[in-house]
Amino acid sequence: GESVGLHLPTLSVQEGDNSIINCAYSNSASDYFIWYKQESGKGPQFIIDIRSNMDKRQGQRVTVLLNKTVKHLSLQIAATQPGDSAVYFCAETAYNFNKFYFGSGTKLNVKP
Amino acid sequence: EAGVTQSPTHLIKTRGQQATLRCSPISGHTSVYWYQQALGLGLQFLLWYDEGEERNRGNFPPRFSGRQFPNYSSELNVNALELEDSALYLCASSLLFSSSGNTIYFGEGSWLTVV
């Protein structure tokens, strides 16, 4: 299919813990992946991206891991904070796709 | 630098009416995308415009249409509104899509409520 799926629709973590949000993608030809964060009532905000020639990329408190063998993408958030509470979407695309495919999203709840 | 801007922020229409939503992309971006997001759900691809032409279309009926202007801004038109059209309509922009790896950036969206 063309959709990008997510393993966990809802994730609850304790403040200060690390969070891992997973995403399974179905198009083996996808070569570019993005994670977005969407807070309630707002538009999705770019977090981090990764190309298929990489298997890991780090940002500020976030790390994206790409496993092309099993078509799996994950977003790791270190020392999760209340402000991290949001819905996280993964997206995939490729040169000949003509559009981005978005997963259904994972809601991250950070408990104080 | 200004991000993607959308207007109006909120819009309330009656069933059967028409709605027009507007989007201004990031300066320098030529591609504009429209997505529909029903409350609590994921993003559904509507339309993609680049250089004034429709490049791709999602699985939506013809009453969803749009256009892109010479300055790359875009508008989305929804005719014969139905109650289930109530959603957040998100616009995004990017550099020319043909180069894989061009991130798309979203606006804050326009909330359309059909009553």
mmCIF file of C-alpha atoms in Angstrom:
data_model
loop_
_atom_site.group_PDB
_atom_site.id
_atom_site.type_symbol
_atom_site.label_atom_id
_atom_site.label_comp_id
_atom_site.label_asym_id
_atom_site.label_seq_id
_atom_site.Cartn_x
_atom_site.Cartn_y
_atom_site.Cartn_z
ATOM 1 C CA GLY A 1 0.000 0.000 0.000
ATOM 2 C CA GLU A 2 0.985 3.623 -0.130
ATOM 3 C CA SER A 3 0.501 4.496 3.493
ATOM 4 C CA VAL A 4 3.138 4.787 6.123
ATOM 5 C CA GLY A 5 2.143 3.053 9.323
ATOM 6 C CA LEU A 6 2.989 3.504 12.952
ATOM 7 C CA HIS A 7 3.392 0.786 15.537
ATOM 8 C CA LEU A 8 1.961 2.684 18.533
ATOM 9 C CA PRO A 9 -0.895 5.151 18.266
ATOM 10 C CA THR A 10 -0.325 6.472 21.816
ATOM 11 C CA LEU A 11 2.793 6.606 23.946
ATOM 12 C CA SER A 12 2.939 7.766 27.552
ATOM 13 C CA VAL A 13 6.301 8.500 29.153
ATOM 14 C CA GLN A 14 7.516 10.046 32.356
ATOM 15 C CA GLU A 15 9.156 13.442 32.198
ATOM 16 C CA GLY A 16 12.888 12.995 31.914
ATOM 17 C CA ASP A 17 12.702 9.575 30.327
ATOM 18 C CA ASN A 18 13.674 8.863 26.748
ATOM 19 C CA SER A 19 10.912 8.353 24.180
ATOM 20 C CA ILE A 20 11.001 6.171 21.116
ATOM 21 C CA ILE A 21 8.372 6.584 18.426
ATOM 22 C CA ASN A 22 8.314 4.002 15.667
ATOM 23 C CA CYS A 23 7.193 4.057 12.072
ATOM 24 C CA ALA A 24 6.974 1.314 9.468
ATOM 25 C CA TYR A 25 6.983 2.328 5.837
ATOM 26 C CA SER A 26 5.849 0.232 2.932
ATOM 27 C CA ASN A 27 7.617 1.686 -0.089
ATOM 28 C CA SER A 28 11.078 0.237 -0.450
ATOM 29 C CA ALA A 29 11.840 2.892 -3.066
ATOM 30 C CA SER A 30 11.413 5.716 -0.544
ATOM 31 C CA ASP A 31 14.662 7.557 -0.099
ATOM 32 C CA TYR A 32 13.815 10.533 2.071
ATOM 33 C CA PHE A 33 12.099 10.555 5.440
ATOM 34 C CA ILE A 34 10.913 13.309 7.730
ATOM 35 C CA TRP A 35 9.547 13.497 11.249
ATOM 36 C CA TYR A 36 7.012 16.163 12.125
ATOM 37 C CA LYS A 37 5.594 17.282 15.447
ATOM 38 C CA GLN A 38 2.059 18.587 15.608
ATOM 39 C CA GLU A 39 0.813 20.319 18.713
ATOM 40 C CA SER A 40 -2.897 20.605 19.305
ATOM 41 C CA GLY A 41 -4.523 23.070 16.931
ATOM 42 C CA LYS A 42 -1.317 23.837 15.062
ATOM 43 C CA GLY A 43 0.302 22.810 11.816
ATOM 44 C CA PRO A 44 2.987 20.093 11.690
ATOM 45 C CA GLN A 45 6.445 21.328 12.528
ATOM 46 C CA PHE A 46 9.570 19.874 10.923
ATOM 47 C CA ILE A 47 11.775 18.075 13.457
ATOM 48 C CA ILE A 48 14.414 16.135 11.598
ATOM 49 C CA ASP A 49 14.962 14.373 8.317
ATOM 50 C CA ILE A 50 17.126 11.581 6.993
ATOM 51 C CA ARG A 51 18.070 10.310 3.574
ATOM 52 C CA SER A 52 18.307 6.665 2.675
ATOM 53 C CA ASN A 53 22.094 6.773 2.390
ATOM 54 C CA MET A 54 22.229 7.266 6.161
ATOM 55 C CA ASP A 55 21.079 5.073 9.023
ATOM 56 C CA LYS A 56 21.276 7.619 11.813
ATOM 57 C CA ARG A 57 21.027 11.336 12.203
ATOM 58 C CA GLN A 58 21.095 13.412 15.348
ATOM 59 C CA GLY A 59 19.600 16.743 16.194
ATOM 60 C CA GLN A 60 19.077 18.597 19.403
ATOM 61 C CA ARG A 61 17.692 15.967 21.809
ATOM 62 C CA VAL A 62 16.351 13.975 18.875
ATOM 63 C CA THR A 63 17.794 11.114 16.885
ATOM 64 C CA VAL A 64 16.288 9.451 13.842
ATOM 65 C CA LEU A 65 17.220 5.882 12.987
ATOM 66 C CA LEU A 66 16.542 4.292 9.629
ATOM 67 C CA ASN A 67 16.596 0.556 9.016
ATOM 68 C CA LYS A 68 16.032 0.009 5.319
ATOM 69 C CA THR A 69 16.254 -3.756 5.633
ATOM 70 C CA VAL A 70 13.019 -3.925 7.583
ATOM 71 C CA LYS A 71 11.649 -0.587 6.376
ATOM 72 C CA HIS A 72 11.546 0.910 9.815
ATOM 73 C CA LEU A 73 12.041 4.438 11.036
ATOM 74 C CA SER A 74 12.234 5.630 14.605
ATOM 75 C CA LEU A 75 12.433 8.931 16.428
ATOM 76 C CA GLN A 76 14.196 9.032 19.747
ATOM 77 C CA ILE A 77 13.657 11.964 22.078
ATOM 78 C CA ALA A 78 16.102 12.280 24.939
ATOM 79 C CA ALA A 79 15.031 13.579 28.351
ATOM 80 C CA THR A 80 11.432 14.033 27.300
ATOM 81 C CA GLN A 81 9.845 17.258 28.476
ATOM 82 C CA PRO A 82 6.180 18.293 28.870
ATOM 83 C CA GLY A 83 6.601 20.500 25.817
ATOM 84 C CA ASP A 84 7.262 17.381 23.776
ATOM 85 C CA SER A 85 3.656 16.298 24.215
ATOM 86 C CA ALA A 86 2.201 16.274 20.715
ATOM 87 C CA VAL A 87 1.346 14.017 17.806
ATOM 88 C CA TYR A 88 4.355 12.876 15.821
ATOM 89 C CA PHE A 89 4.103 11.977 12.150
ATOM 90 C CA CYS A 90 6.609 10.270 9.944
ATOM 91 C CA ALA A 91 6.609 10.974 6.224
ATOM 92 C CA GLU A 92 8.303 9.278 3.314
ATOM 93 C CA THR A 93 8.873 10.247 -0.262
ATOM 94 C CA ALA A 94 11.077 9.595 -3.245
ATOM 95 C CA TYR A 95 12.014 11.247 -6.479
ATOM 96 C CA ASN A 96 9.272 9.585 -8.511
ATOM 97 C CA PHE A 97 6.489 9.612 -5.928
ATOM 98 C CA ASN A 98 5.219 13.122 -6.619
ATOM 99 C CA LYS A 99 3.965 13.432 -3.081
ATOM 100 C CA PHE A 100 4.719 12.750 0.547
ATOM 101 C CA TYR A 101 3.080 9.866 2.376
ATOM 102 C CA PHE A 102 2.249 10.475 6.014
ATOM 103 C CA GLY A 103 1.650 7.989 8.766
ATOM 104 C CA SER A 104 -1.428 8.233 10.950
ATOM 105 C CA GLY A 105 0.582 9.684 13.813
ATOM 106 C CA THR A 106 1.586 8.732 17.353
ATOM 107 C CA LYS A 107 0.392 10.783 20.272
ATOM 108 C CA LEU A 108 3.078 11.336 22.882
ATOM 109 C CA ASN A 109 1.893 12.091 26.415
ATOM 110 C CA VAL A 110 4.540 13.273 28.838
ATOM 111 C CA LYS A 111 3.586 12.786 32.467
ATOM 112 C CA PRO A 112 5.100 15.187 35.005
ATOM 113 C CA GLU B 1 11.847 34.932 6.948
ATOM 114 C CA ALA B 2 8.113 34.365 6.924
ATOM 115 C CA GLY B 3 6.862 30.809 6.951
ATOM 116 C CA VAL B 4 3.876 29.417 5.128
ATOM 117 C CA THR B 5 0.873 31.618 5.819
ATOM 118 C CA GLN B 6 -2.734 30.602 5.509
ATOM 119 C CA SER B 7 -6.029 32.456 5.662
ATOM 120 C CA PRO B 8 -8.556 32.523 7.079
ATOM 121 C CA THR B 9 -7.667 30.899 10.369
ATOM 122 C CA HIS B 10 -11.239 29.811 10.918
ATOM 123 C CA LEU B 11 -14.173 29.612 8.552
ATOM 124 C CA ILE B 12 -17.750 28.564 9.191
ATOM 125 C CA LYS B 13 -19.942 27.675 6.244
ATOM 126 C CA THR B 14 -23.333 26.170 5.690
ATOM 127 C CA ARG B 15 -23.785 22.851 3.919
ATOM 128 C CA GLY B 16 -23.988 23.408 0.172
ATOM 129 C CA GLN B 17 -21.961 26.619 0.195
ATOM 130 C CA GLN B 18 -18.485 27.115 -1.204
ATOM 131 C CA ALA B 19 -15.298 27.729 0.769
ATOM 132 C CA THR B 20 -12.068 29.322 -0.421
ATOM 133 C CA LEU B 21 -8.853 28.926 1.506
ATOM 134 C CA ARG B 22 -5.643 30.757 0.726
ATOM 135 C CA CYS B 23 -1.967 29.995 1.135
ATOM 136 C CA SER B 24 1.258 31.910 0.665
ATOM 137 C CA PRO B 25 4.368 29.715 0.450
ATOM 138 C CA ILE B 26 7.780 30.422 1.876
ATOM 139 C CA SER B 27 9.637 32.887 -0.312
ATOM 140 C CA GLY B 28 11.475 31.006 -3.043
ATOM 141 C CA HIS B 29 9.318 27.906 -2.811
ATOM 142 C CA THR B 30 7.503 26.985 -5.995
ATOM 143 C CA SER B 31 5.608 23.900 -4.839
ATOM 144 C CA VAL B 32 2.455 24.126 -2.766
ATOM 145 C CA TYR B 33 0.649 21.173 -1.217
ATOM 146 C CA TRP B 34 -2.773 20.940 0.350
ATOM 147 C CA TYR B 35 -3.727 18.398 2.993
ATOM 148 C CA GLN B 36 -6.952 17.716 4.849
ATOM 149 C CA GLN B 37 -6.824 16.678 8.486
ATOM 150 C CA ALA B 38 -10.059 15.659 10.133
ATOM 151 C CA LEU B 39 -10.129 16.096 13.898
ATOM 152 C CA GLY B 40 -7.839 13.607 15.577
ATOM 153 C CA LEU B 41 -6.860 11.927 12.339
ATOM 154 C CA GLY B 42 -3.894 11.887 9.982
ATOM 155 C CA LEU B 43 -3.046 13.952 6.953
ATOM 156 C CA GLN B 44 -4.869 13.223 3.721
ATOM 157 C CA PHE B 45 -3.190 14.475 0.572
ATOM 158 C CA LEU B 46 -5.386 16.734 -1.536
ATOM 159 C CA LEU B 47 -3.397 18.567 -4.197
ATOM 160 C CA TRP B 48 0.089 19.504 -5.262
ATOM 161 C CA TYR B 49 0.870 22.546 -7.422
ATOM 162 C CA ASP B 50 4.161 23.553 -8.901
ATOM 163 C CA GLU B 51 4.895 26.388 -11.289
ATOM 164 C CA GLY B 52 1.198 27.065 -11.652
ATOM 165 C CA GLU B 53 0.239 23.553 -12.664
ATOM 166 C CA GLU B 54 -1.500 20.757 -10.823
ATOM 167 C CA ARG B 55 1.100 17.977 -10.475
ATOM 168 C CA ASN B 56 -0.770 15.435 -8.411
ATOM 169 C CA ARG B 57 -4.127 14.926 -6.823
ATOM 170 C CA GLY B 58 -5.339 12.795 -3.941
ATOM 171 C CA ASN B 59 -8.497 10.700 -3.744
ATOM 172 C CA PHE B 60 -10.961 13.532 -3.342
ATOM 173 C CA PRO B 61 -14.038 14.376 -5.431
ATOM 174 C CA PRO B 62 -13.867 17.075 -8.130
ATOM 175 C CA ARG B 63 -15.605 19.593 -5.892
ATOM 176 C CA PHE B 64 -12.199 19.993 -4.265
ATOM 177 C CA SER B 65 -10.165 22.148 -6.597
ATOM 178 C CA GLY B 66 -7.535 24.783 -6.494
ATOM 179 C CA ARG B 67 -5.036 26.803 -8.362
ATOM 180 C CA GLN B 68 -1.628 28.363 -8.059
ATOM 181 C CA PHE B 69 -0.976 31.931 -9.022
ATOM 182 C CA PRO B 70 2.101 33.399 -10.774
ATOM 183 C CA ASN B 71 3.465 34.518 -7.398
ATOM 184 C CA TYR B 72 3.199 30.853 -6.251
ATOM 185 C CA SER B 73 0.445 31.523 -3.764
ATOM 186 C CA SER B 74 -2.441 29.132 -3.943
ATOM 187 C CA GLU B 75 -6.069 28.780 -3.104
ATOM 188 C CA LEU B 76 -8.178 25.752 -2.366
ATOM 189 C CA ASN B 77 -11.838 25.765 -3.294
ATOM 190 C CA VAL B 78 -14.382 23.374 -1.886
ATOM 191 C CA ASN B 79 -17.775 23.452 -3.589
ATOM 192 C CA ALA B 80 -21.076 22.041 -2.404
ATOM 193 C CA LEU B 81 -19.805 21.717 1.150
ATOM 194 C CA GLU B 82 -20.747 18.646 3.127
ATOM 195 C CA LEU B 83 -20.646 18.188 6.875
ATOM 196 C CA GLU B 84 -17.741 15.755 6.596
ATOM 197 C CA ASP B 85 -15.637 18.448 4.944
ATOM 198 C CA SER B 86 -15.194 19.957 8.396
ATOM 199 C CA ALA B 87 -11.467 19.682 9.044
ATOM 200 C CA LEU B 88 -8.171 21.461 9.357
ATOM 201 C CA TYR B 89 -6.829 22.271 5.905
ATOM 202 C CA LEU B 90 -3.069 22.478 5.847
ATOM 203 C CA CYS B 91 -0.940 24.077 3.204
ATOM 204 C CA ALA B 92 2.737 23.272 2.816
ATOM 205 C CA SER B 93 5.452 24.472 0.504
ATOM 206 C CA SER B 94 8.823 23.313 -0.739
ATOM 207 C CA LEU B 95 11.378 23.910 -3.394
ATOM 208 C CA LEU B 96 10.719 22.143 -6.661
ATOM 209 C CA PHE B 97 9.765 18.597 -5.758
ATOM 210 C CA SER B 98 11.824 16.964 -8.472
ATOM 211 C CA SER B 99 14.836 16.991 -6.202
ATOM 212 C CA SER B 100 14.254 14.310 -3.611
ATOM 213 C CA GLY B 101 15.063 15.575 -0.199
ATOM 214 C CA ASN B 102 13.232 18.866 -0.317
ATOM 215 C CA THR B 103 11.527 19.221 3.012
ATOM 216 C CA ILE B 104 7.988 20.538 3.012
ATOM 217 C CA TYR B 105 7.058 23.139 5.585
ATOM 218 C CA PHE B 106 3.526 23.567 6.842
ATOM 219 C CA GLY B 107 1.399 26.540 7.692
ATOM 220 C CA GLU B 108 -0.792 26.651 10.783
ATOM 221 C CA GLY B 109 -3.853 25.613 8.822
ATOM 222 C CA SER B 110 -7.362 26.854 8.226
ATOM 223 C CA TRP B 111 -10.169 25.371 10.291
ATOM 224 C CA LEU B 112 -13.254 24.821 8.180
ATOM 225 C CA THR B 113 -16.491 24.056 9.965
ATOM 226 C CA VAL B 114 -19.540 23.097 7.948
ATOM 227 C CA VAL B 115 -22.863 23.377 9.730
#
